[in-house]
Tab-separated table of C-alpha atoms in Angstrom:
chain	number	residue	atom	x	y	z
A	1	MET	CA	27.923	2.619	33.424
A	2	SER	CA	28.116	0.568	36.630
A	3	PHE	CA	31.337	-1.237	37.488
A	4	ALA	CA	29.741	-4.635	37.171
A	5	ALA	CA	27.752	-4.031	33.939
A	6	ILE	CA	28.722	-6.050	30.908
A	7	PRO	CA	28.718	-4.273	27.522
A	8	PHE	CA	26.271	-5.738	24.998
A	9	PRO	CA	28.202	-7.805	22.452
A	10	THR	CA	28.287	-6.410	18.900
A	11	ILE	CA	25.981	-8.614	16.958
A	12	ASP	CA	24.800	-7.856	13.454
A	13	PRO	CA	21.040	-8.633	13.343
A	14	VAL	CA	21.597	-9.472	9.594
A	15	ALA	CA	22.933	-12.974	9.334
A	16	LEU	CA	23.448	-12.940	5.538
A	17	SER	CA	23.157	-10.337	2.753
A	18	LEU	CA	22.546	-11.301	-0.850
A	19	GLY	CA	22.450	-7.941	-2.734
A	20	PRO	CA	19.316	-6.160	-1.639
A	21	ILE	CA	18.008	-9.220	0.190
A	22	GLU	CA	18.835	-9.492	3.895
A	23	ILE	CA	18.322	-12.631	5.976
A	24	LYS	CA	18.078	-11.702	9.626
A	25	TRP	CA	18.778	-13.836	12.664
A	26	TYR	CA	15.238	-13.207	13.825
A	27	GLY	CA	13.778	-14.844	10.678
A	28	LEU	CA	16.203	-17.675	10.936
A	29	ALA	CA	15.244	-18.252	14.538
A	30	TYR	CA	11.577	-18.662	13.481
A	31	LEU	CA	12.539	-20.925	10.569
A	32	THR	CA	14.812	-23.073	12.881
A	33	GLY	CA	12.115	-23.362	15.526
A	34	LEU	CA	9.473	-24.478	12.993
A	35	VAL	CA	11.706	-27.025	11.260
A	36	LEU	CA	13.078	-28.512	14.495
A	37	GLY	CA	9.548	-28.562	15.932
A	38	TRP	CA	8.334	-30.399	12.816
A	39	LEU	CA	11.147	-32.990	13.195
A	40	TYR	CA	10.432	-33.470	16.789
A	41	ILE	CA	6.759	-34.067	16.114
A	42	ARG	CA	7.766	-36.648	13.582
A	43	ASN	CA	9.979	-38.324	16.214
A	44	LEU	CA	7.046	-38.426	18.694
A	45	LEU	CA	4.781	-39.962	16.106
A	46	ALA	CA	7.349	-42.616	15.142
A	47	ASN	CA	7.735	-43.716	18.751
A	48	LYS	CA	4.659	-46.006	19.114
A	49	ARG	CA	5.486	-46.717	22.716
A	50	LEU	CA	4.292	-43.178	23.672
A	51	TRP	CA	0.734	-43.792	22.281
A	52	ALA	CA	-2.221	-45.790	23.618
A	53	ASN	CA	-2.419	-49.152	21.935
A	54	ALA	CA	0.719	-48.217	19.982
A	55	GLN	CA	-1.425	-46.106	17.642
A	56	PRO	CA	-0.265	-42.603	16.777
A	57	PRO	CA	-3.064	-40.208	15.918
A	58	PHE	CA	-1.794	-39.865	12.309
A	59	GLY	CA	0.957	-40.901	10.016
A	60	LEU	CA	4.232	-39.094	9.280
A	61	ALA	CA	3.071	-38.025	5.817
A	62	LYS	CA	0.506	-35.568	7.318
A	63	THR	CA	3.223	-33.737	9.271
A	64	ASP	CA	4.132	-31.815	6.157
A	65	ASP	CA	0.641	-30.355	5.993
A	66	LEU	CA	0.771	-29.642	9.754
A	67	LEU	CA	3.957	-27.623	9.311
A	68	ILE	CA	2.264	-25.446	6.666
A	69	TRP	CA	-0.734	-24.805	8.932
A	70	MET	CA	1.476	-24.104	11.877
A	71	THR	CA	3.658	-21.731	9.984
A	72	LEU	CA	0.597	-19.698	8.958
A	73	GLY	CA	-0.628	-19.770	12.520
A	74	VAL	CA	2.654	-18.491	13.911
A	75	VAL	CA	3.332	-15.759	11.368
A	76	VAL	CA	-0.283	-14.456	10.972
A	77	GLY	CA	-1.261	-14.896	14.557
A	78	GLY	CA	1.998	-13.570	15.952
A	79	ARG	CA	1.837	-10.424	13.813
A	80	LEU	CA	-1.821	-9.678	14.426
A	81	GLY	CA	-1.306	-10.327	18.139
A	82	PHE	CA	1.477	-7.769	18.295
A	83	VAL	CA	-0.674	-5.244	16.425
A	84	LEU	CA	-3.721	-5.736	18.587
A	85	PHE	CA	-2.098	-6.382	21.911
A	86	TYR	CA	0.694	-3.901	21.976
A	87	ASP	CA	0.722	-1.288	19.211
A	88	LEU	CA	-2.817	-0.912	17.900
A	89	PHE	CA	-3.116	2.838	17.816
A	90	ASP	CA	0.206	3.329	15.979
A	91	TYR	CA	-0.701	0.725	13.383
A	92	LEU	CA	-4.155	2.301	12.935
A	93	GLN	CA	-2.306	5.424	11.876
A	94	ASN	CA	0.012	3.517	9.504
A	95	PRO	CA	-1.982	0.444	8.595
A	96	LEU	CA	0.508	-0.563	5.708
A	97	GLU	CA	3.171	-1.220	8.384
A	98	ILE	CA	1.073	-4.156	9.648
A	99	PHE	CA	2.405	-6.149	6.633
A	100	MET	CA	6.081	-5.158	7.183
A	101	VAL	CA	6.957	-8.323	9.276
A	102	TRP	CA	10.583	-7.969	8.298
A	103	ARG	CA	10.749	-5.027	10.725
A	104	GLY	CA	10.036	-7.257	13.657
A	105	GLY	CA	7.021	-7.204	16.030
A	106	MET	CA	5.583	-10.573	16.936
A	107	ALA	CA	3.596	-11.539	19.975
A	108	PHE	CA	3.573	-15.013	21.405
A	109	HIS	CA	0.075	-14.862	22.790
A	110	GLY	CA	-1.144	-13.895	19.288
A	111	ALA	CA	0.880	-16.740	17.792
A	112	LEU	CA	-0.746	-19.134	20.328
A	113	LEU	CA	-4.190	-18.105	19.254
A	114	GLY	CA	-3.210	-18.425	15.639
A	115	CYS	CA	-1.821	-21.829	16.136
A	116	GLY	CA	-4.850	-22.928	17.969
A	117	LEU	CA	-6.957	-22.045	14.952
A	118	ALA	CA	-4.391	-23.747	12.663
A	119	ILE	CA	-4.551	-26.918	14.631
A	120	TRP	CA	-8.345	-26.852	14.495
A	121	GLY	CA	-8.207	-26.418	10.713
A	122	PHE	CA	-5.598	-29.037	10.244
A	123	ALA	CA	-7.490	-31.567	12.382
A	124	ARG	CA	-10.781	-30.920	10.615
A	125	PHE	CA	-9.387	-31.173	7.040
A	126	ALA	CA	-7.092	-34.079	7.848
A	127	GLY	CA	-9.717	-35.904	9.865
A	128	VAL	CA	-7.501	-36.457	12.933
A	129	ASN	CA	-7.873	-36.071	16.677
A	130	ALA	CA	-7.488	-32.360	17.567
A	131	TRP	CA	-6.544	-33.027	21.168
A	132	SER	CA	-3.569	-35.228	20.226
A	133	THR	CA	-2.565	-32.748	17.575
A	134	MET	CA	-2.494	-30.020	20.170
A	135	ASP	CA	-0.348	-32.147	22.463
A	136	LEU	CA	2.140	-32.830	19.694
A	137	CYS	CA	2.500	-29.111	18.921
A	138	ALA	CA	2.599	-28.178	22.602
A	139	ALA	CA	5.516	-30.588	23.193
A	140	ALA	CA	7.415	-28.936	20.383
A	141	VAL	CA	6.659	-25.274	21.009
A	142	PRO	CA	9.448	-24.683	23.607
A	143	ILE	CA	11.951	-25.349	20.845
A	144	GLY	CA	10.670	-22.339	18.972
A	145	LEU	CA	10.453	-20.344	22.079
A	146	PHE	CA	14.109	-20.935	22.889
A	147	PHE	CA	15.335	-19.694	19.495
A	148	GLY	CA	12.876	-16.877	19.429
A	149	ARG	CA	14.184	-15.490	22.773
A	150	ILE	CA	17.771	-15.902	21.602
A	151	ALA	CA	16.842	-13.829	18.545
A	152	ASN	CA	15.397	-11.158	20.869
A	153	PHE	CA	18.751	-11.085	22.555
A	154	VAL	CA	20.632	-10.777	19.378
A	155	ASN	CA	18.438	-7.861	18.384
A	156	GLY	CA	19.069	-6.167	21.710
A	157	GLU	CA	15.293	-5.831	22.228
A	158	LEU	CA	12.891	-6.612	25.134
A	159	TRP	CA	15.672	-5.775	27.601
A	160	GLY	CA	15.348	-6.159	31.342
A	161	ARG	CA	15.144	-3.741	34.213
A	162	VAL	CA	18.037	-2.073	35.830
A	163	THR	CA	20.106	-4.309	38.064
A	164	GLU	CA	23.322	-4.375	40.081
A	165	MET	CA	23.760	-8.040	39.604
A	166	PRO	CA	27.259	-8.946	38.158
A	167	TRP	CA	25.711	-10.307	34.977
A	168	GLY	CA	23.815	-7.033	34.313
A	169	MET	CA	24.224	-5.974	30.670
A	170	VAL	CA	24.297	-2.537	28.948
A	171	PHE	CA	21.789	-2.606	26.100
A	172	PRO	CA	22.490	0.274	23.572
A	173	GLU	CA	18.836	0.567	22.572
A	174	ALA	CA	17.843	0.780	26.266
A	175	THR	CA	20.296	3.658	26.791
A	176	ARG	CA	18.870	5.528	23.729
A	177	TRP	CA	15.373	4.835	24.984
A	178	ASN	CA	16.037	6.325	28.371
A	179	PRO	CA	19.094	8.603	28.133
A	180	ILE	CA	18.253	10.087	31.629
A	181	VAL	CA	18.996	6.728	33.268
A	182	GLY	CA	22.063	6.279	31.045
A	183	ALA	CA	24.257	3.297	30.383
A	184	VAL	CA	23.465	1.006	33.253
A	185	GLY	CA	23.391	-2.745	33.656
A	186	ARG	CA	20.059	-4.428	32.934
A	187	HIS	CA	18.762	-7.996	33.328
A	188	PRO	CA	19.281	-9.968	30.137
A	189	SER	CA	15.648	-11.017	30.435
A	190	GLN	CA	15.625	-12.522	26.973
A	191	LEU	CA	18.106	-15.188	28.165
A	192	TYR	CA	15.965	-15.786	31.335
A	193	GLU	CA	13.012	-16.432	29.065
A	194	ALA	CA	15.029	-18.704	26.729
A	195	ALA	CA	16.094	-20.734	29.714
A	196	LEU	CA	12.716	-21.005	31.386
A	197	GLU	CA	10.131	-20.865	28.596
A	198	GLY	CA	12.353	-22.826	26.324
A	199	LEU	CA	14.778	-25.215	27.965
A	200	LEU	CA	13.078	-25.870	31.282
A	201	LEU	CA	9.596	-26.165	29.787
A	202	PHE	CA	10.875	-28.590	27.054
A	203	VAL	CA	12.462	-30.777	29.713
A	204	VAL	CA	9.218	-30.858	31.773
A	205	LEU	CA	7.129	-31.805	28.762
A	206	ARG	CA	9.779	-34.328	27.658
A	207	VAL	CA	9.432	-36.081	31.005
A	208	LEU	CA	5.739	-36.066	30.683
A	209	THR	CA	5.669	-37.510	27.130
A	210	HIS	CA	8.477	-40.076	27.620
A	211	ARG	CA	8.435	-41.032	31.280
A	212	LYS	CA	4.695	-40.436	32.190
A	213	LEU	CA	3.381	-41.403	28.735
A	214	ALA	CA	1.082	-38.314	28.841
A	215	LEU	CA	0.389	-38.463	25.182
A	216	GLN	CA	-1.899	-41.393	25.983
A	217	THR	CA	-4.064	-38.834	27.841
A	218	PRO	CA	-5.194	-36.362	25.104
A	219	GLY	CA	-5.082	-32.791	26.310
A	220	LEU	CA	-2.828	-33.218	29.261
A	221	VAL	CA	0.450	-32.174	27.595
A	222	THR	CA	-1.327	-29.036	26.200
A	223	GLY	CA	-2.635	-28.200	29.650
A	224	VAL	CA	0.747	-28.546	31.322
A	225	PHE	CA	2.302	-26.430	28.521
A	226	LEU	CA	-0.224	-23.638	28.986
A	227	VAL	CA	0.318	-23.572	32.755
A	228	GLY	CA	3.999	-23.866	32.463
A	229	TYR	CA	4.426	-21.031	29.970
A	230	GLY	CA	1.997	-18.751	31.762
A	231	LEU	CA	3.859	-19.153	35.034
A	232	THR	CA	7.423	-18.914	33.591
A	233	ARG	CA	6.481	-15.901	31.399
A	234	SER	CA	4.888	-14.193	34.380
A	235	PHE	CA	8.033	-14.821	36.448
A	236	CYS	CA	10.379	-13.455	33.735
A	237	GLU	CA	8.150	-10.371	33.358
A	238	LEU	CA	9.295	-9.296	36.839
A	239	PHE	CA	12.751	-8.835	35.285
A	240	ARG	CA	11.750	-7.312	31.935
A	241	GLN	CA	11.630	-3.488	31.564
A	242	TYR	CA	8.298	-2.176	32.672
A	243	ASP	CA	6.251	-0.383	29.979
A	244	PRO	CA	4.212	2.336	31.694
A	245	ALA	CA	2.704	3.450	28.331
A	246	HIS	CA	0.653	0.290	27.849
A	247	TRP	CA	-2.883	0.442	29.081
A	248	LEU	CA	-2.562	-2.875	30.884
A	249	SER	CA	0.500	-1.782	32.798
A	250	VAL	CA	-0.812	-1.467	36.328
A	251	GLU	CA	1.893	-2.260	38.967
A	252	PRO	CA	2.678	-4.960	39.767
A	253	LEU	CA	0.910	-6.377	36.656
A	254	THR	CA	2.367	-6.084	33.087
A	255	PRO	CA	0.699	-6.843	29.762
A	256	GLY	CA	2.666	-10.219	29.561
A	257	ILE	CA	1.311	-11.202	32.911
A	258	VAL	CA	-2.223	-10.128	32.200
A	259	TYR	CA	-2.177	-12.091	28.855
A	260	SER	CA	-0.736	-15.126	30.678
A	261	VAL	CA	-3.437	-15.466	33.232
A	262	PRO	CA	-6.058	-16.798	30.826
A	263	MET	CA	-3.351	-19.280	29.612
A	264	VAL	CA	-2.920	-20.662	33.102
A	265	LEU	CA	-6.668	-20.931	33.685
A	266	LEU	CA	-7.249	-22.580	30.334
A	267	GLY	CA	-4.345	-25.017	31.015
A	268	LEU	CA	-5.860	-25.991	34.359
A	269	ALA	CA	-9.180	-26.678	32.596
A	270	PHE	CA	-7.345	-28.781	29.972
A	271	ILE	CA	-5.629	-30.782	32.753
A	272	ALA	CA	-8.969	-31.331	34.607
A	273	HIS	CA	-10.676	-32.359	31.372
A	274	ALA	CA	-7.909	-34.852	30.540
A	275	ARG	CA	-7.983	-36.370	34.103
A	276	ARG	CA	-11.783	-36.734	33.939
A	277	ARG	CA	-11.558	-38.659	30.682
A	278	VAL	CA	-8.957	-41.016	32.263
A	279	ILE	CA	-11.220	-41.597	35.340
A	280	ALA	CA	-14.345	-42.062	33.107
């Protein structure tokens, strides 16, 4: 172990045990992100100053239905995204493991696609504006991203590349994964992502919604979120451990960067569309 490396803190991934039932921090992180996101959306809807003509796209009562739709989008989309984007061949050999979500294995890009479909379904059945619904959800997503990345850190997964920086941390699973390299300091890339994809992106979107009144331009907040996440995720990928086994790992690209490029392009298209509607 290098002199500057910090030992990984001993954190039990199980937050609470009730007999055979285990409640893990990972699951609590998803629950916390969804509930706080739901509360934040209600707060945005209740602030009529943020909306054109002081008219929110729908009432607070419909946010309960939106929470259900978004929960399904996150869980189903995130799980299927992980299966398809990262471990398809392994899961084809053991298909029943696809349903074992308690073992972990969620992909944000899959959750994003799942939530997109969920928002479309909610907007259609509730008879509300889909663009504004997307903006509301986009403004709240960084909350869930923050807690999700903290959960990744608690689990000691998705560790970073080897570093000699003084905050480099020794992740036990990384040492077992590559015993030849041994116990060396690595970037705590999960915390980088929590700070950039979570806190920083939330502040940027908060300025847009409350200072620039961007919710009055449907699609703009969603566009900025897509671009912001794509860029911050791509930056953090430079510090996350490289996975040479994945078919999209072609230096200097990583799967996370490749999957983020369409997000950035789609976000720019959303921003352009929103600006055209304002000019028109």
